[in-house]
Short mmCIF file of C-alpha atoms in Angstrom, two decimals:
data_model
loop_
_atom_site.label_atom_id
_atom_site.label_comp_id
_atom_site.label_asym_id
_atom_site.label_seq_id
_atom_site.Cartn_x
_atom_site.Cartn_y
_atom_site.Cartn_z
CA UNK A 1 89.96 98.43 -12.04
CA UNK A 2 90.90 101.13 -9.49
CA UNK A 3 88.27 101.81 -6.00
CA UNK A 4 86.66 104.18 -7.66
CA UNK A 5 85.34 102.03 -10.51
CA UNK A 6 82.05 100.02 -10.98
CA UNK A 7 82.26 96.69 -9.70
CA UNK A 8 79.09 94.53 -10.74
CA UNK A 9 77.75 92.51 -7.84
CA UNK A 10 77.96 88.77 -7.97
CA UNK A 11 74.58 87.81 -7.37
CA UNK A 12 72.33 90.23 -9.14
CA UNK A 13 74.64 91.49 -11.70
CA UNK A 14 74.07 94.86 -11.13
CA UNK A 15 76.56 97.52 -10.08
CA UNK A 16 76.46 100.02 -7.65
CA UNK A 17 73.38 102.41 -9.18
CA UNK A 18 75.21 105.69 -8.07
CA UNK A 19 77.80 105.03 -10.68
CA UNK A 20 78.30 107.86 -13.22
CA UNK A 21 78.52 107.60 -16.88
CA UNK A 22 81.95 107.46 -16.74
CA UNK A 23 82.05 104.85 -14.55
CA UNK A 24 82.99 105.86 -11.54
CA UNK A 25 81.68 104.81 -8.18
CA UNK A 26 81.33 106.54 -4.85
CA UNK A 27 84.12 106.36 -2.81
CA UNK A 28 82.65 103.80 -0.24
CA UNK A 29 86.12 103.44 1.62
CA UNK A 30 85.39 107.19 3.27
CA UNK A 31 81.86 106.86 3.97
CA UNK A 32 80.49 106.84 7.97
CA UNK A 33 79.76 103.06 8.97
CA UNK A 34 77.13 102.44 10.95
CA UNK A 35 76.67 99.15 12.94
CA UNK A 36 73.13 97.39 13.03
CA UNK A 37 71.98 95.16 15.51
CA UNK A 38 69.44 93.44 13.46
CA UNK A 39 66.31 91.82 15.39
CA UNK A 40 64.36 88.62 15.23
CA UNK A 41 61.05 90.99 14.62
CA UNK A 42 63.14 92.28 11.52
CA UNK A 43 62.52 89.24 9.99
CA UNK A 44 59.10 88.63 7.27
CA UNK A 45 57.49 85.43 7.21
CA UNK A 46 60.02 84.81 3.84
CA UNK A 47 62.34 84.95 6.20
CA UNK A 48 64.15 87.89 5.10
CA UNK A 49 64.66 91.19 6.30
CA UNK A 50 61.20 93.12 5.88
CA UNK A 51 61.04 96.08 3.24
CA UNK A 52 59.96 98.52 5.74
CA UNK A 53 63.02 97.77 8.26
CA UNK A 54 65.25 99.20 5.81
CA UNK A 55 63.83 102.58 6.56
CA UNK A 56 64.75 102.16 10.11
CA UNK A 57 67.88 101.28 9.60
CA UNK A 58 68.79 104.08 7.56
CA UNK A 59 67.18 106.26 10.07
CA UNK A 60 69.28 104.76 12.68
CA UNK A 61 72.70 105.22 10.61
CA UNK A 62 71.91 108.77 9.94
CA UNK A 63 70.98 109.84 13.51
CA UNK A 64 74.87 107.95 14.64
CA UNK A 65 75.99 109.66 11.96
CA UNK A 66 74.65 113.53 12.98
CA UNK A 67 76.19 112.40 16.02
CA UNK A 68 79.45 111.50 14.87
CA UNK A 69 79.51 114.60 13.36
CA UNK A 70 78.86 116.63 16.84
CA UNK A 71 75.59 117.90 15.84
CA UNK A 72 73.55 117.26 19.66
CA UNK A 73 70.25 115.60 19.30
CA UNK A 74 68.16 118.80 19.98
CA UNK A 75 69.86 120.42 17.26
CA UNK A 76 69.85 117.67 14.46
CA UNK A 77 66.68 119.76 12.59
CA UNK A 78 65.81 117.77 9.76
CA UNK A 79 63.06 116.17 7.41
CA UNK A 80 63.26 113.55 5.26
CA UNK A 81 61.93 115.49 1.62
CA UNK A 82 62.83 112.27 -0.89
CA UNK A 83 63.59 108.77 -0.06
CA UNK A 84 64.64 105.96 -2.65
CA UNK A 85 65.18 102.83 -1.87
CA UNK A 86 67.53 99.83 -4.15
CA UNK A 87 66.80 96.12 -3.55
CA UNK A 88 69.34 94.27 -4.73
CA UNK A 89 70.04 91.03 -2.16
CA UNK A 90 67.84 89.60 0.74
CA UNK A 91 68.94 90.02 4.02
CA UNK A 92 68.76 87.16 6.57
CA UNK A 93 68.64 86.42 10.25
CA UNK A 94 72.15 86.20 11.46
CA UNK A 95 74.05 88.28 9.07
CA UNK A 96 76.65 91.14 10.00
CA UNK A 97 74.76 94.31 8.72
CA UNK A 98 76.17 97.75 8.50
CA UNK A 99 74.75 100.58 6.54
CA UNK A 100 77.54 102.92 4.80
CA UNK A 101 76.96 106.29 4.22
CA UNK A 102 78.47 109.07 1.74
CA UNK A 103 77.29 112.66 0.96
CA UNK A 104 76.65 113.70 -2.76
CA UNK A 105 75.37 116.97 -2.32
CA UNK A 106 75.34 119.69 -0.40
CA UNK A 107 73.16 122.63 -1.16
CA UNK A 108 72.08 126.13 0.54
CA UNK A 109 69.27 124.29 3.20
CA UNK A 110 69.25 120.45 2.12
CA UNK A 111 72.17 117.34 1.83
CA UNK A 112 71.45 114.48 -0.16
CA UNK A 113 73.08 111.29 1.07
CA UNK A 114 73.74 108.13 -0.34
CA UNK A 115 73.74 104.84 1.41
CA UNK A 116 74.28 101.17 1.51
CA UNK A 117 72.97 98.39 3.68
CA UNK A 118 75.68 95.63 3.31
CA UNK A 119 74.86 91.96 4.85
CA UNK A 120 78.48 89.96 5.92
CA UNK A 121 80.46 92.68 3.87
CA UNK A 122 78.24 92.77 0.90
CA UNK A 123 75.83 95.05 -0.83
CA UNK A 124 72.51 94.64 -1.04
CA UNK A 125 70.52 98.03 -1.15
CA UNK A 126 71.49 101.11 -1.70
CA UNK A 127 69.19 104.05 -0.93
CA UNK A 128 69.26 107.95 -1.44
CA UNK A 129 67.83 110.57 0.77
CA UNK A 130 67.32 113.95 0.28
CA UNK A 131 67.60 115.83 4.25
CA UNK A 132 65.96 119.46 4.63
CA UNK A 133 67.14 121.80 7.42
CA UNK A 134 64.72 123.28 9.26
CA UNK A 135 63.38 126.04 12.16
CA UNK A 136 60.93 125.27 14.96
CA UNK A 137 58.85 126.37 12.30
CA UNK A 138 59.72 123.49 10.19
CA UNK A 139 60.93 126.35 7.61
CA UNK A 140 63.77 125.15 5.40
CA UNK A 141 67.03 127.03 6.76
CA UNK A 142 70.34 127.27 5.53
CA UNK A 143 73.09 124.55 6.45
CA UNK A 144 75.42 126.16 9.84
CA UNK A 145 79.21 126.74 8.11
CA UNK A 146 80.38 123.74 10.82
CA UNK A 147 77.72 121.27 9.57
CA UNK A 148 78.49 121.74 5.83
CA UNK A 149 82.07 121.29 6.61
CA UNK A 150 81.73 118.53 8.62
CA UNK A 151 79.52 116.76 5.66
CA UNK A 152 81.62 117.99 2.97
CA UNK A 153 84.64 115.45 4.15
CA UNK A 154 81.72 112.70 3.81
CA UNK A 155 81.58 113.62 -0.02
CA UNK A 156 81.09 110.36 -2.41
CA UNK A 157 83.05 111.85 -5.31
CA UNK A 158 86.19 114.03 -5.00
CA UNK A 159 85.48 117.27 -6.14
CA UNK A 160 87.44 117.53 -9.42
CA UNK A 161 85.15 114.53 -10.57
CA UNK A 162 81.76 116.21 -9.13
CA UNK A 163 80.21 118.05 -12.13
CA UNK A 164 79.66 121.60 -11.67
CA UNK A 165 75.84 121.51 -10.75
CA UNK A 166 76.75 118.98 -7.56
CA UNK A 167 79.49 120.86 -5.89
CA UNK A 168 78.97 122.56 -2.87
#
């Protein structure tokens, strides 16, 4: 089974849900990594990382990665227009969490990304987001040529396996 290919996870039996058809996976070697310094306030009273932190730490792993990217704080314009979220494994106090992120589209004003929280090197939710670019406004605006570059090298698929209506 090459990289590429779905992999089932060990404990729920379920493989990675961005899979295609075909059966190939996003390419989670190239994605952005983004360290998370989990709290104790994190935690529910199950004692597993709360459904609503997940949000946060996605938020956090996209700003690190806009910055990564060089895109300055005052100039990382963007809404959140779709959100979905993937539960597939608790996460406890103590573990090493980092949340790994991949591009699968890029269109004229928006970028939909796809992400996954891993807990001591393993997945266990995945989560899609759908990014609009906007004015002071808050009018959608195209993507700058620089920022849809920079993205495109963050793309999940290579592009001779992307069907025609996802590349850029």
């Amino acid at each position: 089974m090459t990289a590429h290919q779905t992999t089932q996870h060990s404990q729920t039996g379920r493989g990675d849900p961005f899979s295609r058809p075909s059966g190939i996976a996003p390419d989670w070697a190239r994605a952005h990594r983004a360290g998370i310094q989990m709290r104790y306030g994190d935690i529910d009273t199950m004692g597993h990382l709360n459904n609503a932190v997940y949000v946060q730490y996605l938020e956090t792993s996209r700003i690190l990665l806009m910055r990564d990217l060089g895109v300055p704080d005052d100039e990382d314009r963007s809404v959140i227009a779709r959100l979905e979220l993937d539960y597939q494994r608790e996460i406890r106090l103590g573990q090493d969490v980092f949340v790994e992120t991949l591009v699968e589209r890029l269109g004229n004003t928006s970028w939909t990304l796809l992400s996954r929280v891993t807990a001591d090197g393993v997945p266990c939710t995945y989560a899609r987001t759908v990014q609009v670019r906007v004015d002071t406004a808050l009018k959608p605006t195209p993507l700058p040529a620089v920022l849809r570059e920079q993205l495109g090298k963050l793309l999940a698929f290579p592009a001779q396996t992307q069907p025609p209506e996802m590349q850029p």
